[in-house]
Amino acid sequence: MKQDGGVRIMDAEKISRALTRIAHEILEKNRTLDELALVGIRTRGVPIARRLAEAIRQIEGAEPPVGALDINLYRDDLSLTGRERPVLRRTEIPFAIEKKRIVLVDDVLFTGRTVRAALEGLGDLGRPRLIQLAVLVDRGHRELPIRADYVGKNVPTSLRESIEVRFGETDGEDAVFIRAAEPDPGETPVPGESR
Amino acid sequence: MKLHSRHLLGIETLKAEEITLILDTAESLAQISQREIKKVPTLRGRTVVNFFVEPSTRTRSSFEIAEKRLSADSLNFSPGSSSLVKGETLADTARNLEAMAPDFIVIRHSEPGAPHMLARICRSSIINAGDGAHEHPTQALLDAYTLRQRKGRLRGLRVAIVGDILHSRVVRSNIFLLNTMGAEVVLAGPPTLMPRGIESLGATVARSIDEAVEGVDAIMMLRVQQERMARGYFPSVREYFRLYGLTPARAALAKSDAIIMHPGPINRGVEIASEVADGPLSVILEQVTNGVAVRMAVLYLLAGEEEPQDPAVTPGLERAQA
């Protein structure tokens, strides 16, 4: 369960309904599964992408391929992080992205810097026909001109709050929490890091 | 996760978690070399000086490719080794390099401890690319990467290292690394090239190559420096091959899936038979490929803003200098 007064803003059922709705929207906007592929941003964009693929399969009877993208080598805040490094994971995209319609998937859209890094990372792997963005939660506070094509839930937040997404696959339960960050005067959040 | 020091001076001071972090990071970075666009922007705007006072084409090229694949700007600075033998001159040269504000200095030097000296006087991160007979940390890391990739683990492996143990920095770094990771090292080589007391570093010394390679998971052959022959360390190339060369028959004494390693460049028919070097169990060229990924990992993990100076960067050095 959640500690330090975190408020649960989505439970397993709400998450599931949001993803089913996004799956419908993806199909409506792209019309067909041809050349459609989902790419989850590690870590939690990956289980969301898999669930979206499954939701699409339930509607269409076939599912798009799913890949996983690690964006850490494309971050713009290397010098802000000292020698502390996020653990690098492999990018696993088991299909050619050339000419694909890619739906990039992440859990929380915040500053937009992670998405920018992901766009650059994808660009180094090929030239997709187009890239769309799907997120479970949009919490605002963009620092770059980026917006999502599909949003599970818009959550107005203050910069002092953080959003935590938990998934059965990685965290033992499906839920989204919002909580006030510990008062830490003088500490500004590292862009793209704290959510 | 982070490395405790902003320099990579040797393996001796690395903890097991740090070695694992470097190897895991290298595993992710290895993908970049398999893509069509073999470059990521991670170290854009960082400058690396490859300061090679002792000649080395392979290690320098490997570092250079690693730097380019991470988008760092690199500069090769290789003064003639004769103009730089005294410690004072090295310090002056280092200060000159520093004045150009590099983020990293990769140094290869015939003098043990040269990188440590640089670490004391420079603001840049120092990477040891081989200092005399002391250490060659990135070589040991790429060896470990290759071993782990082929064997799935390091703990519990038994590794034979054969050849000129006395002059080899590769051996020292490998002994430190393999011990830290829970693998066992057995050494063999001409008695004239086997330093006394090497066991104290954590290795056993076999009486012959046959005894050393018996049942091991990997055989690491060392390059014979032909100029050593002139100094009387061993009588002739033929004699060396007869006594310490890795022949197919000797390789067969190891486990049936034992891998054959060599830091390169190989001397065919001196320390290793061509059939073995080119055989199915040889991973010599994989080591070269893996070297790039490992060096990328080291650069990536050492980059970042300057943190308070860490003292005591030289344990173990006294022994190498003795």
Short mmCIF file of C-alpha atoms in Angstrom, two decimals:
data_model
loop_
_atom_site.label_atom_id
_atom_site.label_comp_id
_atom_site.label_asym_id
_atom_site.label_seq_id
_atom_site.Cartn_x
_atom_site.Cartn_y
_atom_site.Cartn_z
CA MET A 1 0.00 0.00 0.00
CA LYS A 2 0.96 3.60 -0.28
CA GLN A 3 2.96 5.33 2.41
CA ASP A 4 3.30 9.04 3.31
CA GLY A 5 -0.21 10.12 2.36
CA GLY A 6 -0.08 9.31 -1.35
CA VAL A 7 -3.48 9.58 -2.99
CA ARG A 8 -4.56 6.83 -5.36
CA ILE A 9 -5.89 8.53 -8.46
CA MET A 10 -6.24 5.43 -10.65
CA ASP A 11 -6.80 1.83 -9.67
CA ALA A 12 -6.44 -1.31 -11.77
CA GLU A 13 -9.90 -0.96 -13.28
CA LYS A 14 -9.48 2.69 -14.24
CA ILE A 15 -6.10 1.94 -15.78
CA SER A 16 -7.56 -0.94 -17.74
CA ARG A 17 -10.47 1.17 -19.01
CA ALA A 18 -8.15 4.02 -19.98
CA LEU A 19 -5.92 1.65 -21.96
CA THR A 20 -8.88 0.08 -23.73
CA ARG A 21 -10.09 3.54 -24.72
CA ILE A 22 -6.62 4.48 -26.00
CA ALA A 23 -6.52 1.22 -28.00
CA HIS A 24 -9.80 2.25 -29.70
CA GLU A 25 -8.45 5.72 -30.37
CA ILE A 26 -5.25 4.35 -31.88
CA LEU A 27 -7.29 2.14 -34.23
CA GLU A 28 -9.64 4.96 -35.09
CA LYS A 29 -6.86 7.36 -35.90
CA ASN A 30 -4.70 4.89 -37.83
CA ARG A 31 -7.61 2.91 -39.33
CA THR A 32 -5.58 -0.24 -39.79
CA LEU A 33 -2.96 -2.36 -38.11
CA ASP A 34 -0.81 -2.27 -41.22
CA GLU A 35 2.59 -0.79 -40.44
CA LEU A 36 1.47 0.03 -36.89
CA ALA A 37 3.92 -0.69 -34.07
CA LEU A 38 4.17 0.24 -30.40
CA VAL A 39 7.39 1.29 -28.72
CA GLY A 40 7.42 1.55 -24.93
CA ILE A 41 9.92 3.80 -23.20
CA ARG A 42 11.73 1.89 -20.48
CA THR A 43 10.85 1.18 -17.75
CA ARG A 44 7.08 1.58 -17.37
CA GLY A 45 6.23 2.49 -20.91
CA VAL A 46 6.97 -1.12 -21.83
CA PRO A 47 4.23 -2.88 -19.81
CA ILE A 48 1.77 -0.19 -20.98
CA ALA A 49 2.73 -0.82 -24.61
CA ARG A 50 2.23 -4.56 -24.11
CA ARG A 51 -1.20 -4.01 -22.58
CA LEU A 52 -2.19 -1.67 -25.37
CA ALA A 53 -1.15 -4.33 -27.88
CA GLU A 54 -3.29 -6.85 -26.02
CA ALA A 55 -6.25 -4.44 -25.93
CA ILE A 56 -5.86 -3.92 -29.69
CA ARG A 57 -5.81 -7.68 -30.20
CA GLN A 58 -9.11 -7.99 -28.32
CA ILE A 59 -10.69 -5.46 -30.65
CA GLU A 60 -9.03 -6.36 -33.94
CA GLY A 61 -8.05 -10.00 -33.47
CA ALA A 62 -4.44 -9.19 -34.26
CA GLU A 63 -1.86 -7.16 -32.42
CA PRO A 64 0.89 -4.77 -33.46
CA PRO A 65 4.52 -5.60 -32.67
CA VAL A 66 5.92 -4.09 -29.45
CA GLY A 67 9.43 -2.78 -28.84
CA ALA A 68 11.26 -1.33 -25.85
CA LEU A 69 13.40 1.79 -26.01
CA ASP A 70 16.00 2.87 -23.45
CA ILE A 71 16.49 6.63 -23.72
CA ASN A 72 19.25 7.14 -21.18
CA LEU A 73 21.98 7.69 -23.78
CA TYR A 74 19.89 10.49 -25.27
CA ARG A 75 19.17 12.42 -22.07
CA ASP A 76 20.07 16.09 -21.95
CA ASP A 77 20.93 16.16 -18.24
CA LEU A 78 24.09 14.06 -18.05
CA SER A 79 26.03 16.90 -16.46
CA LEU A 80 23.37 17.49 -13.81
CA THR A 81 23.53 14.00 -12.45
CA GLY A 82 27.15 13.77 -11.26
CA ARG A 83 28.51 10.29 -11.74
CA GLU A 84 25.24 8.74 -10.65
CA ARG A 85 23.87 6.92 -13.67
CA PRO A 86 20.53 5.37 -14.39
CA VAL A 87 21.09 1.72 -15.17
CA LEU A 88 21.31 1.31 -18.93
CA ARG A 89 19.03 -1.30 -20.39
CA ARG A 90 18.93 -2.71 -23.85
CA THR A 91 16.79 -1.24 -26.55
CA GLU A 92 14.84 -4.11 -28.02
CA ILE A 93 12.90 -3.32 -31.14
CA PRO A 94 12.29 -6.59 -32.97
CA PHE A 95 11.07 -4.98 -36.20
CA ALA A 96 12.39 -2.50 -38.74
CA ILE A 97 10.97 0.91 -37.86
CA GLU A 98 11.50 2.18 -41.39
CA LYS A 99 8.13 3.47 -42.76
CA LYS A 100 6.25 2.20 -39.69
CA ARG A 101 3.55 4.15 -37.92
CA ILE A 102 5.02 4.18 -34.43
CA VAL A 103 3.05 4.84 -31.27
CA LEU A 104 5.55 5.82 -28.60
CA VAL A 105 4.26 4.83 -25.15
CA ASP A 106 5.19 6.13 -21.69
CA ASP A 107 3.62 6.18 -18.25
CA VAL A 108 3.79 9.88 -17.34
CA LEU A 109 4.17 12.91 -19.60
CA PHE A 110 5.78 15.74 -17.62
CA THR A 111 8.52 18.04 -18.96
CA GLY A 112 8.59 16.35 -22.36
CA ARG A 113 12.33 15.80 -22.14
CA THR A 114 12.04 12.03 -22.03
CA VAL A 115 9.90 12.11 -25.17
CA ARG A 116 12.40 14.38 -26.91
CA ALA A 117 15.16 11.90 -26.05
CA ALA A 118 13.00 9.04 -27.32
CA LEU A 119 12.35 10.81 -30.63
CA GLU A 120 16.08 11.27 -31.11
CA GLY A 121 16.75 7.66 -30.15
CA LEU A 122 14.15 6.37 -32.60
CA GLY A 123 15.62 8.58 -35.30
CA ASP A 124 18.96 6.82 -34.92
CA LEU A 125 17.25 3.50 -35.59
CA GLY A 126 15.55 4.47 -38.83
CA ARG A 127 12.94 6.73 -40.34
CA PRO A 128 9.40 5.85 -39.34
CA ARG A 129 6.55 7.17 -41.43
CA LEU A 130 5.14 8.93 -38.39
CA ILE A 131 5.38 8.88 -34.62
CA GLN A 132 2.47 9.36 -32.23
CA LEU A 133 2.57 9.56 -28.45
CA ALA A 134 0.43 7.70 -25.92
CA VAL A 135 0.72 8.26 -22.16
CA LEU A 136 -1.21 6.95 -19.18
CA VAL A 137 -0.98 10.23 -17.26
CA ASP A 138 -0.34 13.77 -18.48
CA ARG A 139 0.62 15.89 -15.49
CA GLY A 140 1.44 19.13 -17.34
CA HIS A 141 4.48 21.40 -16.84
CA ARG A 142 5.92 20.90 -20.29
CA GLU A 143 9.36 22.37 -20.94
CA LEU A 144 9.34 21.51 -24.62
CA PRO A 145 6.73 21.86 -27.39
CA ILE A 146 5.46 18.28 -27.10
CA ARG A 147 1.95 16.96 -26.67
CA ALA A 148 0.42 13.51 -26.50
CA ASP A 149 -1.94 12.08 -29.12
CA TYR A 150 -3.54 9.73 -26.58
CA VAL A 151 -3.90 10.43 -22.86
CA GLY A 152 -5.26 8.04 -20.23
CA LYS A 153 -5.86 10.76 -17.66
CA ASN A 154 -5.01 14.43 -17.37
CA VAL A 155 -3.84 15.18 -13.84
CA PRO A 156 -3.21 18.79 -12.87
CA THR A 157 -0.25 18.81 -10.51
CA SER A 158 2.05 21.24 -8.78
CA LEU A 159 5.78 20.95 -9.26
CA ARG A 160 6.11 19.83 -5.65
CA GLU A 161 3.97 16.79 -6.26
CA SER A 162 5.07 13.56 -7.84
CA ILE A 163 3.18 10.95 -9.77
CA GLU A 164 3.94 7.31 -9.22
CA VAL A 165 2.74 4.65 -11.60
CA ARG A 166 2.86 1.06 -10.40
CA PHE A 167 2.34 -2.01 -12.52
CA GLY A 168 1.77 -5.62 -11.69
CA GLU A 169 4.67 -6.59 -13.93
CA THR A 170 7.19 -4.36 -12.15
CA ASP A 171 5.64 -3.31 -8.84
CA GLY A 172 3.13 -5.98 -7.83
CA GLU A 173 -0.03 -3.88 -8.34
CA ASP A 174 -1.70 -1.62 -10.89
CA ALA A 175 -2.20 1.88 -9.54
CA VAL A 176 -1.35 5.54 -10.02
CA PHE A 177 -0.57 7.69 -6.98
CA ILE A 178 -0.08 11.38 -6.54
CA ARG A 179 1.81 12.62 -3.54
CA ALA A 180 3.47 15.71 -2.18
CA ALA A 181 7.24 15.56 -2.48
CA GLU A 182 9.11 15.66 0.80
CA PRO A 183 9.80 19.32 1.60
CA ASP A 184 13.41 19.72 0.51
CA PRO A 185 14.20 23.41 0.30
CA GLY A 186 16.62 24.46 -2.37
CA GLU A 187 16.23 21.21 -4.23
CA THR A 188 14.94 21.53 -7.77
CA PRO A 189 13.80 18.41 -9.50
CA VAL A 190 16.10 17.04 -12.17
CA PRO A 191 14.17 17.39 -15.42
CA GLY A 192 12.83 14.13 -16.67
CA GLU A 193 13.94 12.36 -13.53
CA SER A 194 11.42 13.10 -10.79
CA ARG A 195 7.90 12.80 -11.93
CA MET B 1 24.49 3.40 -9.52
CA LYS B 2 27.91 4.98 -9.72
CA LEU B 3 31.63 4.34 -9.65
CA HIS B 4 33.34 5.52 -6.48
CA SER B 5 36.17 7.33 -8.26
CA ARG B 6 36.09 9.72 -11.18
CA HIS B 7 39.25 8.05 -12.49
CA LEU B 8 39.89 4.53 -13.68
CA LEU B 9 43.46 3.93 -12.57
CA GLY B 10 43.37 0.22 -11.91
CA ILE B 11 41.23 -2.79 -11.11
CA GLU B 12 42.75 -3.28 -7.68
CA THR B 13 40.62 -0.57 -6.08
CA LEU B 14 37.34 -1.55 -7.79
CA LYS B 15 34.64 -3.36 -5.87
CA ALA B 16 32.68 -6.26 -7.34
CA GLU B 17 29.56 -4.07 -7.76
CA GLU B 18 31.55 -1.52 -9.73
CA ILE B 19 32.95 -4.16 -12.05
CA THR B 20 29.45 -5.56 -12.55
CA LEU B 21 28.13 -2.05 -13.25
CA ILE B 22 30.78 -1.51 -15.93
CA LEU B 23 30.11 -4.90 -17.55
CA ASP B 24 26.32 -4.44 -17.48
CA THR B 25 26.63 -0.97 -18.95
CA ALA B 26 28.95 -2.29 -21.65
CA GLU B 27 26.35 -4.92 -22.53
CA SER B 28 23.79 -2.22 -23.33
CA LEU B 29 26.32 -0.08 -25.17
CA ALA B 30 27.46 -3.01 -27.33
CA GLN B 31 24.20 -2.67 -29.31
CA ILE B 32 25.27 0.66 -30.71
CA SER B 33 28.12 -0.97 -32.62
CA GLN B 34 25.63 -3.30 -34.31
CA ARG B 35 23.39 -0.59 -35.67
CA GLU B 36 23.59 1.23 -38.94
CA ILE B 37 24.07 4.54 -37.11
CA LYS B 38 26.84 3.62 -34.71
CA LYS B 39 26.69 6.74 -32.62
CA VAL B 40 24.80 8.18 -29.68
CA PRO B 41 24.97 11.83 -28.55
CA THR B 42 25.73 11.03 -24.91
CA LEU B 43 29.17 12.67 -24.61
CA ARG B 44 28.53 15.48 -27.07
CA GLY B 45 30.77 18.42 -26.28
CA ARG B 46 33.14 16.40 -24.08
CA THR B 47 36.80 16.28 -25.02
CA VAL B 48 39.08 13.29 -24.61
CA VAL B 49 42.84 13.43 -25.01
CA ASN B 50 44.39 10.09 -25.86
CA PHE B 51 47.83 10.61 -24.39
CA PHE B 52 49.89 7.64 -25.53
CA VAL B 53 53.49 7.97 -24.53
CA GLU B 54 54.15 4.30 -25.19
CA PRO B 55 53.22 3.19 -28.68
CA SER B 56 49.94 1.31 -28.99
CA THR B 57 47.79 1.12 -32.05
CA ARG B 58 45.10 -1.27 -30.88
CA THR B 59 44.24 0.12 -27.50
CA ARG B 60 44.33 3.65 -28.85
CA SER B 61 42.11 2.80 -31.81
CA SER B 62 39.68 1.04 -29.51
CA PHE B 63 39.46 4.06 -27.22
CA GLU B 64 39.13 6.33 -30.22
CA ILE B 65 36.21 4.38 -31.66
CA ALA B 66 34.57 4.23 -28.24
CA GLU B 67 34.89 8.01 -27.90
CA LYS B 68 33.49 8.64 -31.37
CA ARG B 69 30.52 6.31 -30.84
CA LEU B 70 29.62 8.37 -27.77
CA SER B 71 30.07 11.64 -29.76
CA ALA B 72 33.00 12.91 -27.70
CA ASP B 73 35.68 14.95 -29.44
CA SER B 74 38.97 13.17 -29.27
CA LEU B 75 42.52 14.22 -29.80
CA ASN B 76 45.50 11.90 -30.07
CA PHE B 77 48.65 13.14 -28.46
CA SER B 78 51.58 10.77 -28.82
CA PRO B 79 54.92 12.39 -28.19
CA GLY B 80 57.99 10.32 -28.90
CA SER B 81 58.60 8.24 -25.85
CA SER B 82 62.20 9.44 -25.66
CA SER B 83 61.19 13.04 -25.04
CA LEU B 84 59.16 12.04 -22.02
CA VAL B 85 60.87 9.79 -19.59
CA LYS B 86 61.24 11.90 -16.49
CA GLY B 87 58.35 12.37 -14.09
CA GLU B 88 58.78 16.11 -14.15
CA THR B 89 58.44 16.32 -17.89
CA LEU B 90 55.33 14.17 -17.75
CA ALA B 91 53.79 16.52 -15.20
CA ASP B 92 54.54 19.50 -17.40
CA THR B 93 53.05 17.81 -20.44
CA ALA B 94 49.99 16.89 -18.42
CA ARG B 95 49.56 20.50 -17.32
CA ASN B 96 49.79 21.58 -20.93
CA LEU B 97 47.09 19.10 -21.89
CA GLU B 98 44.98 20.29 -18.99
CA ALA B 99 45.24 23.85 -20.20
CA MET B 100 43.13 22.76 -23.18
CA ALA B 101 40.39 21.74 -20.72
CA PRO B 102 39.75 18.15 -21.70
CA ASP B 103 37.20 16.15 -19.72
CA PHE B 104 39.19 12.94 -19.95
CA ILE B 105 42.82 12.01 -20.38
CA VAL B 106 43.41 8.43 -21.49
CA ILE B 107 47.04 7.66 -20.72
CA ARG B 108 49.38 4.88 -21.78
CA HIS B 109 52.84 5.14 -20.26
CA SER B 110 55.78 2.83 -19.65
CA GLU B 111 56.14 4.12 -16.09
CA PRO B 112 53.95 2.46 -13.44
CA GLY B 113 51.96 5.10 -11.62
CA ALA B 114 52.01 7.70 -14.41
CA PRO B 115 48.17 7.80 -14.50
CA HIS B 116 48.04 8.15 -10.72
CA MET B 117 50.37 11.12 -10.90
CA LEU B 118 48.13 12.72 -13.50
CA ALA B 119 45.10 12.06 -11.31
CA ARG B 120 46.74 14.04 -8.53
CA ILE B 121 47.51 17.10 -10.63
CA CYS B 122 44.70 17.15 -13.22
CA ARG B 123 41.06 18.17 -13.08
CA SER B 124 40.18 15.76 -15.88
CA SER B 125 39.10 12.17 -15.34
CA ILE B 126 42.11 9.95 -15.91
CA ILE B 127 41.79 6.55 -17.57
CA ASN B 128 44.74 4.21 -17.36
CA ALA B 129 45.34 2.56 -20.73
CA GLY B 130 48.36 0.66 -19.40
CA ASP B 131 51.11 1.85 -17.06
CA GLY B 132 54.32 -0.17 -17.31
CA ALA B 133 53.93 -3.60 -15.75
CA HIS B 134 51.38 -2.29 -13.28
CA GLU B 135 47.80 -2.33 -14.61
CA HIS B 136 45.76 -2.30 -17.79
CA PRO B 137 42.25 -2.06 -16.39
CA THR B 138 40.23 -1.80 -19.59
CA GLN B 139 41.93 -4.93 -20.94
CA ALA B 140 40.95 -6.90 -17.83
CA LEU B 141 37.41 -5.53 -18.10
CA LEU B 142 37.06 -6.58 -21.73
CA ASP B 143 38.47 -9.99 -20.86
CA ALA B 144 35.90 -10.30 -18.08
CA TYR B 145 33.14 -9.14 -20.43
CA THR B 146 34.14 -11.80 -22.95
CA LEU B 147 34.34 -14.49 -20.27
CA ARG B 148 30.96 -13.54 -18.82
CA GLN B 149 29.37 -13.42 -22.26
CA ARG B 150 30.69 -16.88 -23.15
CA LYS B 151 30.34 -18.57 -19.76
CA GLY B 152 27.35 -16.70 -18.34
CA ARG B 153 29.21 -15.90 -15.12
CA LEU B 154 32.61 -15.18 -13.61
CA ARG B 155 32.18 -16.73 -10.17
CA GLY B 156 33.71 -20.17 -9.94
CA LEU B 157 35.52 -20.06 -13.28
CA ARG B 158 39.09 -21.29 -13.50
CA VAL B 159 41.32 -19.30 -15.84
CA ALA B 160 44.87 -20.13 -16.93
CA ILE B 161 47.17 -17.26 -17.91
CA VAL B 162 50.31 -18.35 -19.74
CA GLY B 163 53.41 -16.48 -20.83
CA ASP B 164 55.52 -13.54 -19.74
CA ILE B 165 53.95 -12.92 -16.35
CA LEU B 166 56.79 -10.68 -15.19
CA HIS B 167 56.26 -7.86 -17.65
CA SER B 168 52.51 -8.14 -17.96
CA ARG B 169 50.13 -5.48 -16.70
CA VAL B 170 47.35 -7.52 -18.26
CA VAL B 171 48.04 -10.33 -15.80
CA ARG B 172 48.00 -8.09 -12.77
CA SER B 173 44.72 -6.44 -13.71
CA ASN B 174 43.19 -9.80 -14.57
CA ILE B 175 44.26 -11.37 -11.28
CA PHE B 176 42.69 -8.50 -9.35
CA LEU B 177 39.50 -8.64 -11.36
CA LEU B 178 39.04 -12.40 -11.41
CA ASN B 179 39.75 -12.64 -7.68
CA THR B 180 37.28 -9.89 -6.88
CA MET B 181 34.64 -11.63 -8.97
CA GLY B 182 35.25 -15.04 -7.40
CA ALA B 183 37.16 -16.74 -10.22
CA GLU B 184 40.39 -18.66 -9.85
CA VAL B 185 43.65 -17.89 -11.67
CA VAL B 186 46.48 -20.28 -12.44
CA LEU B 187 49.67 -19.01 -14.03
CA ALA B 188 52.38 -20.66 -16.13
CA GLY B 189 55.43 -19.32 -17.91
CA PRO B 190 59.21 -19.49 -18.09
CA PRO B 191 60.70 -19.34 -14.58
CA THR B 192 62.74 -16.33 -15.69
CA LEU B 193 59.48 -14.51 -16.49
CA MET B 194 57.59 -15.59 -13.35
CA PRO B 195 57.90 -12.95 -10.62
CA ARG B 196 58.56 -14.37 -7.18
CA GLY B 197 55.70 -13.87 -4.76
CA ILE B 198 53.09 -13.42 -7.50
CA GLU B 199 50.93 -15.89 -5.54
CA SER B 200 50.36 -13.17 -2.96
CA LEU B 201 48.21 -11.32 -5.52
CA GLY B 202 45.85 -14.29 -5.55
CA ALA B 203 46.98 -16.81 -8.14
CA THR B 204 48.55 -20.25 -8.13
CA VAL B 205 51.64 -20.99 -10.18
CA ALA B 206 51.73 -24.22 -12.16
CA ARG B 207 54.92 -26.03 -13.02
CA SER B 208 54.06 -26.36 -16.68
CA ILE B 209 51.56 -25.10 -19.20
CA ASP B 210 50.01 -28.58 -19.32
CA GLU B 211 49.39 -28.48 -15.60
CA ALA B 212 48.03 -24.92 -15.82
CA VAL B 213 45.47 -25.54 -18.54
CA GLU B 214 44.20 -28.86 -17.18
CA GLY B 215 40.43 -28.58 -16.76
CA VAL B 216 40.23 -24.77 -17.00
CA ASP B 217 37.30 -22.76 -18.40
CA ALA B 218 39.51 -20.35 -20.30
CA ILE B 219 43.11 -20.04 -21.44
CA MET B 220 44.57 -16.56 -21.73
CA MET B 221 47.80 -16.50 -23.72
CA LEU B 222 50.13 -13.53 -23.37
CA ARG B 223 52.09 -11.98 -26.16
CA VAL B 224 55.80 -12.78 -26.20
CA GLN B 225 57.86 -9.66 -26.62
CA GLN B 226 60.58 -10.82 -28.95
CA GLU B 227 63.03 -8.28 -27.59
CA ARG B 228 62.93 -10.15 -24.29
CA MET B 229 64.59 -13.06 -26.02
CA ALA B 230 67.63 -10.92 -26.74
CA ARG B 231 67.85 -10.19 -23.03
CA GLY B 232 68.13 -13.88 -22.28
CA TYR B 233 64.77 -14.50 -20.63
CA PHE B 234 64.28 -17.48 -22.93
CA PRO B 235 66.60 -19.10 -25.45
CA SER B 236 64.70 -19.08 -28.74
CA VAL B 237 61.28 -18.74 -30.29
CA ARG B 238 61.24 -22.44 -31.13
CA GLU B 239 62.17 -23.35 -27.61
CA TYR B 240 59.49 -21.03 -26.26
CA PHE B 241 56.82 -22.56 -28.45
CA ARG B 242 57.94 -26.08 -27.52
CA LEU B 243 57.67 -25.36 -23.80
CA TYR B 244 54.93 -22.73 -23.50
CA GLY B 245 53.17 -22.47 -26.85
CA LEU B 246 49.48 -23.28 -26.97
CA THR B 247 49.19 -26.24 -29.32
CA PRO B 248 45.93 -28.04 -30.17
CA ALA B 249 47.05 -30.91 -27.93
CA ARG B 250 47.56 -28.59 -24.97
CA ALA B 251 44.30 -26.72 -25.60
CA ALA B 252 42.57 -30.11 -25.49
CA LEU B 253 43.62 -30.53 -21.85
CA ALA B 254 41.25 -27.73 -20.85
CA LYS B 255 37.48 -28.24 -20.55
CA SER B 256 35.96 -29.16 -23.89
CA ASP B 257 34.21 -25.79 -24.09
CA ALA B 258 37.13 -23.75 -22.77
CA ILE B 259 37.65 -20.49 -24.63
CA ILE B 260 41.01 -19.30 -25.94
CA MET B 261 41.87 -15.66 -25.27
CA HIS B 262 44.74 -13.36 -26.17
CA PRO B 263 45.12 -9.61 -25.65
CA GLY B 264 46.70 -9.31 -29.11
CA PRO B 265 48.53 -8.89 -31.30
CA ILE B 266 49.27 -12.59 -31.56
CA ASN B 267 52.59 -14.13 -32.56
CA ARG B 268 51.60 -17.18 -34.57
CA GLY B 269 53.84 -20.11 -33.83
CA VAL B 270 55.44 -18.38 -30.86
CA GLU B 271 52.95 -18.36 -28.01
CA ILE B 272 50.02 -19.81 -29.93
CA ALA B 273 49.58 -22.20 -32.85
CA SER B 274 47.57 -20.86 -35.77
CA GLU B 275 45.11 -23.79 -35.56
CA VAL B 276 44.25 -22.71 -32.01
CA ALA B 277 44.17 -18.97 -32.67
CA ASP B 278 41.82 -19.49 -35.64
CA GLY B 279 39.97 -22.42 -34.10
CA PRO B 280 36.32 -22.59 -33.03
CA LEU B 281 37.08 -21.91 -29.36
CA SER B 282 39.13 -18.80 -30.01
CA VAL B 283 37.45 -15.57 -28.91
CA ILE B 284 40.40 -13.35 -29.74
CA LEU B 285 38.50 -11.17 -32.22
CA GLU B 286 35.44 -11.01 -29.96
CA GLN B 287 37.75 -9.53 -27.35
CA VAL B 288 38.61 -6.73 -29.77
CA THR B 289 34.91 -6.04 -30.45
CA ASN B 290 34.08 -6.15 -26.75
CA GLY B 291 36.91 -3.74 -25.98
CA VAL B 292 35.00 -0.93 -27.68
CA ALA B 293 31.84 -1.55 -25.62
CA VAL B 294 33.77 -1.77 -22.37
CA ARG B 295 35.66 1.46 -23.06
CA MET B 296 32.39 3.19 -23.95
CA ALA B 297 31.00 2.03 -20.61
CA VAL B 298 33.99 3.41 -18.71
CA LEU B 299 33.73 6.79 -20.45
CA TYR B 300 29.98 6.94 -19.88
CA LEU B 301 30.23 6.06 -16.20
CA LEU B 302 33.09 8.45 -15.48
CA ALA B 303 31.49 11.43 -17.22
CA GLY B 304 29.63 13.91 -15.08
CA GLU B 305 30.28 16.94 -13.03
CA GLU B 306 33.34 17.12 -10.86
CA GLU B 307 32.92 15.90 -7.34
CA PRO B 308 35.15 16.40 -4.32
CA GLN B 309 38.60 14.93 -4.82
CA ASP B 310 39.01 11.37 -3.67
CA PRO B 311 42.25 10.80 -1.79
CA ALA B 312 44.41 7.70 -1.83
CA VAL B 313 44.38 6.79 -5.47
CA THR B 314 47.53 4.69 -5.46
CA PRO B 315 47.28 1.52 -3.37
CA GLY B 316 49.19 -1.34 -4.88
CA LEU B 317 51.47 0.88 -6.84
CA GLU B 318 54.50 0.43 -4.59
CA ARG B 319 54.62 -3.22 -5.50
CA ALA B 320 54.62 -2.53 -9.20
CA GLN B 321 57.39 -0.04 -8.84
CA ALA B 322 59.49 -2.27 -6.63
#
